[in-house]
mmCIF file of C-alpha atoms in Angstrom:
data_model
loop_
_atom_site.group_PDB
_atom_site.id
_atom_site.type_symbol
_atom_site.label_atom_id
_atom_site.label_comp_id
_atom_site.label_asym_id
_atom_site.label_seq_id
_atom_site.Cartn_x
_atom_site.Cartn_y
_atom_site.Cartn_z
ATOM 1 C CA MET M 6 141.788 42.863 102.979
ATOM 2 C CA ILE M 7 143.953 43.201 99.902
ATOM 3 C CA PRO M 8 145.600 39.611 98.792
ATOM 4 C CA LEU M 9 149.371 39.265 100.028
ATOM 5 C CA ALA M 10 150.707 39.060 96.673
ATOM 6 C CA LYS M 11 149.312 42.535 95.704
ATOM 7 C CA SER M 12 150.306 44.425 98.852
ATOM 8 C CA THR M 13 153.809 42.897 98.361
ATOM 9 C CA ARG M 14 153.944 44.409 95.155
ATOM 10 C CA ALA M 15 153.429 47.648 96.707
ATOM 11 C CA VAL M 16 156.022 47.116 99.434
ATOM 12 C CA LEU M 17 158.824 46.139 97.124
ATOM 13 C CA LYS M 18 157.995 49.360 94.844
ATOM 14 C CA ASN M 19 156.936 51.895 97.321
ATOM 15 C CA CYS M 20 159.546 50.942 100.442
ATOM 16 C CA PHE M 21 162.322 49.511 98.152
ATOM 17 C CA ASP M 22 162.106 51.056 94.932
ATOM 18 C CA LEU M 23 163.219 47.789 93.635
ATOM 19 C CA LYS M 24 164.509 47.672 90.160
ATOM 20 C CA PRO M 25 164.778 44.944 87.678
ATOM 21 C CA ASP M 26 168.571 44.706 87.674
ATOM 22 C CA GLU M 27 168.911 44.658 91.611
ATOM 23 C CA SER M 28 168.959 41.541 93.952
ATOM 24 C CA LEU M 29 166.394 41.108 96.577
ATOM 25 C CA LEU M 30 166.931 38.511 99.432
ATOM 26 C CA ILE M 31 163.705 37.389 101.195
ATOM 27 C CA VAL M 32 164.670 35.881 104.530
ATOM 28 C CA THR M 33 162.201 34.033 106.867
ATOM 29 C CA ASP M 34 162.398 31.432 109.442
ATOM 30 C CA LYS M 35 160.736 28.140 109.377
ATOM 31 C CA SER M 36 157.218 29.098 111.000
ATOM 32 C CA LEU M 37 156.866 31.779 107.950
ATOM 33 C CA ALA M 38 158.114 29.509 105.013
ATOM 34 C CA ASP M 39 154.769 29.781 103.531
ATOM 35 C CA VAL M 40 154.709 33.509 103.759
ATOM 36 C CA GLY M 41 157.993 34.039 102.115
ATOM 37 C CA GLU M 42 156.895 31.866 99.290
ATOM 38 C CA THR M 43 154.050 34.332 98.507
ATOM 39 C CA ILE M 44 156.639 37.286 98.867
ATOM 40 C CA TRP M 45 158.807 35.260 96.408
ATOM 41 C CA LYS M 46 156.451 34.773 93.836
ATOM 42 C CA THR M 47 155.360 38.342 93.440
ATOM 43 C CA ALA M 48 159.115 39.672 93.721
ATOM 44 C CA ILE M 49 160.428 37.341 90.860
ATOM 45 C CA ARG M 50 158.167 39.246 88.635
ATOM 46 C CA ILE M 51 159.959 42.618 89.496
ATOM 47 C CA SER M 52 163.501 41.233 89.655
ATOM 48 C CA LYS M 53 164.639 38.011 88.748
ATOM 49 C CA ASN M 54 167.329 38.296 90.914
ATOM 50 C CA SER M 55 165.194 37.562 94.044
ATOM 51 C CA LEU M 56 165.914 34.768 96.269
ATOM 52 C CA LEU M 57 164.028 33.090 99.417
ATOM 53 C CA LEU M 58 165.930 31.957 102.158
ATOM 54 C CA LYS M 59 164.884 29.814 105.047
ATOM 55 C CA PHE M 60 166.400 29.381 108.241
ATOM 56 C CA SER M 61 165.834 27.102 111.281
ATOM 57 C CA ASN M 62 168.820 27.943 113.759
ATOM 58 C CA GLY M 63 170.291 31.018 115.525
ATOM 59 C CA THR M 64 169.783 32.374 118.774
ATOM 60 C CA ASP M 65 166.654 34.423 119.845
ATOM 61 C CA ASN M 66 167.906 37.508 118.777
ATOM 62 C CA GLN M 67 170.390 37.186 116.124
ATOM 63 C CA LEU M 68 170.408 35.798 112.725
ATOM 64 C CA PRO M 69 172.752 32.686 111.755
ATOM 65 C CA GLU M 70 176.046 34.071 110.799
ATOM 66 C CA ALA M 71 175.555 32.537 107.426
ATOM 67 C CA VAL M 72 172.299 34.446 106.907
ATOM 68 C CA GLN M 73 174.171 37.715 108.103
ATOM 69 C CA GLY M 74 176.797 37.306 105.416
ATOM 70 C CA ALA M 75 174.002 36.666 102.524
ATOM 71 C CA LEU M 76 172.270 39.782 103.490
ATOM 72 C CA ALA M 77 175.669 41.715 103.026
ATOM 73 C CA GLN M 78 175.568 40.420 99.301
ATOM 74 C CA ALA M 79 172.228 41.613 98.279
ATOM 75 C CA ASN M 80 170.637 45.086 97.238
ATOM 76 C CA ALA M 81 167.616 44.789 99.162
ATOM 77 C CA CYS M 82 166.940 42.685 101.994
ATOM 78 C CA LEU M 83 163.374 41.751 103.362
ATOM 79 C CA ILE M 84 163.355 39.766 106.718
ATOM 80 C CA LEU M 85 160.460 38.409 108.362
ATOM 81 C CA THR M 86 160.803 36.510 112.005
ATOM 82 C CA SER M 87 158.686 35.140 114.481
ATOM 83 C CA LYS M 88 160.903 36.558 117.104
ATOM 84 C CA ALA M 89 162.743 39.892 118.094
ATOM 85 C CA LEU M 90 166.186 40.894 116.508
ATOM 86 C CA ASP M 91 168.709 42.886 117.862
ATOM 87 C CA GLU M 92 169.315 45.348 115.059
ATOM 88 C CA GLN M 93 173.436 44.753 115.219
ATOM 89 C CA THR M 94 172.586 41.735 113.466
ATOM 90 C CA PHE M 95 172.189 43.866 110.389
ATOM 91 C CA ASP M 96 175.220 45.766 110.803
ATOM 92 C CA LYS M 97 177.393 43.910 108.125
ATOM 93 C CA ALA M 98 174.828 44.301 105.756
ATOM 94 C CA ARG M 99 174.182 47.819 106.271
ATOM 95 C CA GLN M 100 178.016 48.570 106.253
ATOM 96 C CA ASN M 101 177.904 46.902 102.819
ATOM 97 C CA GLY M 102 175.271 49.191 101.397
ATOM 98 C CA SER M 103 172.360 46.703 101.697
ATOM 99 C CA ARG M 104 168.768 48.110 102.413
ATOM 100 C CA ILE M 105 167.135 46.644 104.742
ATOM 101 C CA LEU M 106 163.361 46.227 105.766
ATOM 102 C CA VAL M 107 162.446 43.888 108.974
ATOM 103 C CA LEU M 108 159.008 42.525 110.162
ATOM 104 C CA GLN M 109 159.577 41.072 113.625
ATOM 105 C CA ASN M 110 157.547 39.009 115.845
ATOM 106 C CA ALA M 111 155.776 38.295 112.283
ATOM 107 C CA THR M 112 152.646 36.101 111.622
ATOM 108 C CA ARG M 113 150.887 35.684 108.246
ATOM 109 C CA THR M 114 148.145 38.079 109.564
ATOM 110 C CA LEU M 115 150.362 40.687 110.923
ATOM 111 C CA THR M 116 152.318 40.670 107.649
ATOM 112 C CA GLU M 117 149.230 40.779 105.459
ATOM 113 C CA ARG M 118 147.973 43.806 107.692
ATOM 114 C CA THR M 119 151.454 45.559 107.562
ATOM 115 C CA PHE M 120 151.981 45.079 103.987
ATOM 116 C CA GLU M 121 148.531 46.760 103.198
ATOM 117 C CA THR M 122 149.452 50.444 103.862
ATOM 118 C CA ASN M 123 149.368 53.728 102.184
ATOM 119 C CA TYR M 124 153.245 54.633 102.367
ATOM 120 C CA LYS M 125 152.920 57.972 100.593
ATOM 121 C CA LYS M 126 150.703 59.324 103.015
ATOM 122 C CA ILE M 127 152.659 57.884 105.876
ATOM 123 C CA THR M 128 155.810 59.328 104.679
ATOM 124 C CA ASN M 129 154.246 62.764 104.454
ATOM 125 C CA ILE M 130 152.657 62.874 108.007
ATOM 126 C CA SER M 131 155.718 61.682 110.002
ATOM 127 C CA ARG M 132 158.389 63.370 108.273
ATOM 128 C CA LYS M 133 156.296 66.691 108.664
ATOM 129 C CA ILE M 134 156.004 65.679 112.520
ATOM 130 C CA SER M 135 159.557 64.768 112.746
ATOM 131 C CA ASP M 136 160.588 68.043 111.557
ATOM 132 C CA LEU M 137 158.300 69.636 114.082
ATOM 133 C CA PHE M 138 160.158 67.872 116.916
ATOM 134 C CA SER M 139 163.738 68.704 115.362
ATOM 135 C CA ILE M 140 163.115 72.212 115.480
ATOM 136 C CA GLY M 141 161.188 72.352 118.268
ATOM 137 C CA LYS M 142 162.178 73.079 121.962
ATOM 138 C CA SER M 143 159.524 71.550 124.223
ATOM 139 C CA LEU M 144 156.301 69.390 123.827
ATOM 140 C CA GLN M 145 152.964 69.948 125.935
ATOM 141 C CA LEU M 146 151.325 66.256 126.432
ATOM 142 C CA GLN M 147 147.657 65.808 127.745
ATOM 143 C CA SER M 148 145.167 63.051 127.668
ATOM 144 C CA PRO M 149 141.398 62.826 128.970
ATOM 145 C CA SER M 150 142.793 60.020 131.250
ATOM 146 C CA GLY M 151 144.706 62.955 133.369
ATOM 147 C CA THR M 152 147.872 63.112 131.581
ATOM 148 C CA GLU M 153 149.907 66.488 132.123
ATOM 149 C CA ALA M 154 153.329 66.538 131.256
ATOM 150 C CA TRP M 155 156.040 68.606 129.761
ATOM 151 C CA LEU M 156 159.347 67.261 127.573
ATOM 152 C CA THR M 157 162.115 69.303 126.645
ATOM 153 C CA ILE M 158 163.385 68.203 123.074
ATOM 154 C CA SER M 159 165.782 71.011 122.455
ATOM 155 C CA ARG M 160 168.892 69.891 119.855
ATOM 156 C CA ILE M 161 167.210 66.362 119.749
ATOM 157 C CA LYS M 162 166.631 65.472 116.253
ATOM 158 C CA GLY M 163 163.242 64.012 115.367
ATOM 159 C CA ILE M 164 163.017 60.658 113.516
ATOM 160 C CA ALA M 165 160.266 59.479 110.765
ATOM 161 C CA GLU M 166 159.665 55.808 110.770
ATOM 162 C CA THR M 167 158.286 55.743 107.443
ATOM 163 C CA GLY M 168 159.433 52.059 105.956
ATOM 164 C CA VAL M 169 160.754 53.678 103.267
ATOM 165 C CA VAL M 170 164.421 52.337 102.446
ATOM 166 C CA GLN M 171 165.683 53.691 99.095
ATOM 167 C CA GLN M 172 169.238 54.747 99.974
ATOM 168 C CA ALA M 173 172.501 52.300 100.458
ATOM 169 C CA GLY M 174 172.638 51.170 104.271
ATOM 170 C CA GLU M 175 169.111 52.257 105.196
ATOM 171 C CA PHE M 176 166.980 50.339 107.590
ATOM 172 C CA ALA M 177 163.406 50.406 108.656
ATOM 173 C CA SER M 178 160.937 48.102 110.548
ATOM 174 C CA LEU M 179 157.479 47.380 109.720
ATOM 175 C CA PRO M 180 154.782 48.167 110.163
ATOM 176 C CA ALA M 181 155.463 51.876 109.332
ATOM 177 C CA GLY M 182 154.411 54.703 110.790
ATOM 178 C CA GLU M 183 155.812 56.987 113.485
ATOM 179 C CA ALA M 184 157.421 60.195 114.256
ATOM 180 C CA ARG M 185 159.352 60.059 117.283
ATOM 181 C CA VAL M 186 162.418 61.524 119.362
ATOM 182 C CA ILE M 187 164.770 59.526 121.412
ATOM 183 C CA LEU M 188 164.642 61.544 124.793
ATOM 184 C CA ASN M 189 167.506 62.854 127.071
ATOM 185 C CA HIS M 190 165.269 61.232 129.997
ATOM 186 C CA LYS M 191 166.120 64.076 132.589
ATOM 187 C CA TYR M 192 163.845 66.395 130.563
ATOM 188 C CA ILE M 193 160.379 64.880 131.117
ATOM 189 C CA ASN M 194 158.262 65.973 134.052
ATOM 190 C CA GLY M 195 154.575 65.594 134.999
ATOM 191 C CA VAL M 196 152.073 62.931 135.079
ATOM 192 C CA VAL M 197 151.670 60.318 132.305
ATOM 193 C CA THR M 198 148.620 58.272 132.263
ATOM 194 C CA ILE M 199 148.568 55.194 130.212
ATOM 195 C CA ASP M 200 145.662 53.433 128.504
ATOM 196 C CA ARG M 201 146.888 50.393 127.594
ATOM 197 C CA VAL M 202 150.513 48.765 127.250
ATOM 198 C CA ALA M 203 151.447 48.008 123.666
ATOM 199 C CA GLY M 204 150.730 44.214 122.994
ATOM 200 C CA THR M 205 148.267 43.910 125.438
ATOM 201 C CA LYS M 206 144.458 44.260 125.731
ATOM 202 C CA LYS M 207 143.257 47.423 126.956
ATOM 203 C CA LEU M 208 143.885 48.356 130.826
ATOM 204 C CA ALA M 209 140.950 47.788 133.230
ATOM 205 C CA ASN M 210 141.792 50.820 134.791
ATOM 206 C CA PRO M 211 144.462 53.317 133.198
ATOM 207 C CA ILE M 212 147.601 53.454 134.934
ATOM 208 C CA THR M 213 149.058 56.781 136.481
ATOM 209 C CA LEU M 214 153.049 57.657 136.326
ATOM 210 C CA ASN M 215 154.444 60.463 138.230
ATOM 211 C CA ILE M 216 157.240 61.594 136.492
ATOM 212 C CA LYS M 217 160.167 63.749 137.802
ATOM 213 C CA GLU M 218 163.246 64.530 135.799
ATOM 214 C CA GLY M 219 162.611 61.597 133.408
ATOM 215 C CA GLU M 220 162.252 59.088 136.404
ATOM 216 C CA ILE M 221 159.031 57.236 137.032
ATOM 217 C CA THR M 222 158.908 58.064 140.731
ATOM 218 C CA GLN M 223 155.567 56.641 141.306
ATOM 219 C CA ILE M 224 153.029 54.226 139.726
ATOM 220 C CA LYS M 225 149.362 54.037 140.619
ATOM 221 C CA GLY M 226 146.296 51.991 139.437
ATOM 222 C CA GLY M 227 144.911 48.480 140.323
ATOM 223 C CA GLN M 228 146.189 45.182 139.754
ATOM 224 C CA GLU M 229 147.805 46.052 136.101
ATOM 225 C CA ALA M 230 149.698 48.741 138.028
ATOM 226 C CA ASN M 231 151.379 45.504 140.137
ATOM 227 C CA GLU M 232 152.312 43.869 136.892
ATOM 228 C CA LEU M 233 153.789 46.803 135.217
ATOM 229 C CA ARG M 234 155.885 47.262 138.356
ATOM 230 C CA LYS M 235 156.934 43.699 138.165
ATOM 231 C CA ALA M 236 157.711 43.829 134.342
ATOM 232 C CA ILE M 237 160.103 46.789 134.622
ATOM 233 C CA ARG M 238 162.063 45.201 137.437
ATOM 234 C CA LYS M 239 163.814 43.144 134.815
ATOM 235 C CA PHE M 240 165.145 46.110 133.356
ATOM 236 C CA GLY M 241 167.030 47.006 136.252
ATOM 237 C CA PRO M 242 166.902 51.193 137.022
ATOM 238 C CA ALA M 243 166.806 51.569 133.399
ATOM 239 C CA GLY M 244 163.117 50.455 133.578
ATOM 240 C CA ARG M 245 162.034 53.691 135.254
ATOM 241 C CA GLN M 246 163.575 55.900 132.949
ATOM 242 C CA ILE M 247 161.552 57.385 129.743
ATOM 243 C CA TYR M 248 163.829 56.717 126.577
ATOM 244 C CA GLU M 249 161.393 57.498 123.917
ATOM 245 C CA PHE M 250 158.238 59.631 122.804
ATOM 246 C CA GLY M 251 156.498 58.924 119.677
ATOM 247 C CA VAL M 252 153.204 59.802 117.631
ATOM 248 C CA GLY M 253 151.731 57.126 115.595
ATOM 249 C CA THR M 254 150.833 58.001 111.853
ATOM 250 C CA ASN M 255 149.575 54.690 110.561
ATOM 251 C CA PRO M 256 145.918 54.783 109.223
ATOM 252 C CA CYS M 257 145.647 51.255 108.266
ATOM 253 C CA VAL M 258 146.797 49.612 111.780
ATOM 254 C CA LYS M 259 144.369 49.163 114.847
ATOM 255 C CA LEU M 260 144.994 49.120 118.636
ATOM 256 C CA GLY M 261 144.826 45.570 119.681
ATOM 257 C CA ASN M 262 146.187 43.529 117.392
ATOM 258 C CA SER M 263 150.113 43.679 117.873
ATOM 259 C CA ALA M 264 152.688 45.569 120.008
ATOM 260 C CA GLN M 265 154.123 46.967 116.691
ATOM 261 C CA GLU M 266 150.532 48.073 115.537
ATOM 262 C CA ASP M 267 149.776 49.732 118.962
ATOM 263 C CA GLU M 268 152.509 52.176 118.745
ATOM 264 C CA LYS M 269 152.209 53.204 114.965
ATOM 265 C CA THR M 270 148.078 53.571 115.351
ATOM 266 C CA LEU M 271 147.415 56.987 113.712
ATOM 267 C CA GLY M 272 147.135 59.481 116.312
ATOM 268 C CA ALA M 273 147.898 57.335 119.127
ATOM 269 C CA ILE M 274 151.092 58.580 121.443
ATOM 270 C CA HIS M 275 153.471 56.406 123.261
ATOM 271 C CA ILE M 276 156.336 56.618 126.009
ATOM 272 C CA SER M 277 158.719 53.661 126.159
ATOM 273 C CA PHE M 278 160.756 52.982 129.361
ATOM 274 C CA GLY M 279 163.313 50.315 129.625
ATOM 275 C CA GLN M 280 165.812 49.619 127.210
ATOM 276 C CA ASN M 281 165.839 46.687 124.614
ATOM 277 C CA LYS M 282 168.466 44.152 126.135
ATOM 278 C CA THR M 283 169.777 40.538 125.995
ATOM 279 C CA THR M 284 169.322 38.382 128.797
ATOM 280 C CA LYS M 285 172.702 36.634 129.865
ATOM 281 C CA VAL M 286 171.738 33.329 130.768
ATOM 282 C CA HIS M 287 169.389 32.532 127.645
ATOM 283 C CA ALA M 288 170.283 35.348 125.067
ATOM 284 C CA LYS M 289 166.789 36.373 124.648
ATOM 285 C CA MET M 290 165.718 39.991 123.739
ATOM 286 C CA VAL M 291 163.762 41.765 126.382
ATOM 287 C CA GLN M 292 162.036 44.325 124.477
ATOM 288 C CA ALA M 293 161.413 47.908 125.892
ATOM 289 C CA ILE M 294 157.671 48.635 127.347
ATOM 290 C CA LYS M 295 155.636 51.082 125.526
ATOM 291 C CA GLY M 296 152.657 52.592 127.249
ATOM 292 C CA ILE M 297 150.185 53.823 124.899
ATOM 293 C CA LEU M 298 147.884 57.452 125.419
ATOM 294 C CA LEU M 299 144.382 57.383 123.902
ATOM 295 C CA LYS M 300 142.912 60.634 122.520
ATOM 296 C CA PRO M 301 146.020 62.631 123.617
ATOM 297 C CA THR M 302 146.737 66.104 122.722
ATOM 298 C CA LEU M 303 150.169 67.337 121.989
ATOM 299 C CA ARG M 304 151.647 70.814 121.311
ATOM 300 C CA VAL M 305 155.145 71.857 120.079
ATOM 301 C CA ASP M 306 156.089 74.831 121.366
ATOM 302 C CA GLY M 307 152.606 76.037 121.570
ATOM 303 C CA LYS M 308 151.536 74.778 118.087
ATOM 304 C CA LEU M 309 148.956 72.191 118.176
ATOM 305 C CA ILE M 310 149.974 68.741 116.527
ATOM 306 C CA VAL M 311 147.451 66.248 117.874
ATOM 307 C CA GLU M 312 143.975 67.098 119.369
ATOM 308 C CA ASN M 313 142.187 64.391 121.069
ATOM 309 C CA GLY M 314 143.677 61.724 118.860
ATOM 310 C CA LYS M 315 143.612 63.416 115.939
ATOM 311 C CA ILE M 316 146.833 64.882 113.653
ATOM 312 C CA VAL M 317 145.616 68.475 112.903
ATOM 313 C CA VAL M 318 149.015 69.553 111.028
#
């Protein structure tokens, strides 16, 4: 594994294109203070206007107001937190033109793996596939586990998750590496069989989802299917609606390390159901559930894009 100091330099140059006269604010919570120190020591060699801010308070899904204000004063902001954050916490900074890069649910090892990435390669693949999504009308999805589903994506813009934030107000999450679409959930039909749920070990038995007009009508499988039924109840009716479809484009991460890496793994496909929300009682972020398909085959308007888990465009 490349030392964190060296991979940090690649992130600052390739993701931010950080200039010597620009200001960089590195923000970490107290559990990641040592990681922040390592990043800062590298950053000041590129820009003397690099600052490290460590915080210990705030809600589970929002940065403290003082931190939000500080972000709005910097040209570039690199945030590492051990919890999930609501993207609205960055609104003020983005409106002020700050470039934001965030790694959530972070650990030192996740940071090291995430930073060690070929961003140029990821950008090229992600943009190519997202462009195909933007101009495409329909997707056909298959997998060895039994998936056979069709998605209508006409007039839906593809999104490339590249980790590159070089224009004022841009925001990205790490790890990078995904091409996705936010679905009009009524336009997906068929059977989707998931081989694992992002952030968990591989399922003992695949879980089969019957889907009609974007709604999960039946969940079949063993004990893990029962656990999934229980997990989606906390979202209410939204828990059975398909909101997102994505293809992983990152060759430097592997399945089984973290939820973020699972969905970004090269050639893996995920569907997302339930939407991120904050609980009223404890103000905690409940994150969408993402089902991972292994060795999938994907066609856009009949054109082969992914074949048995290998991207072929």
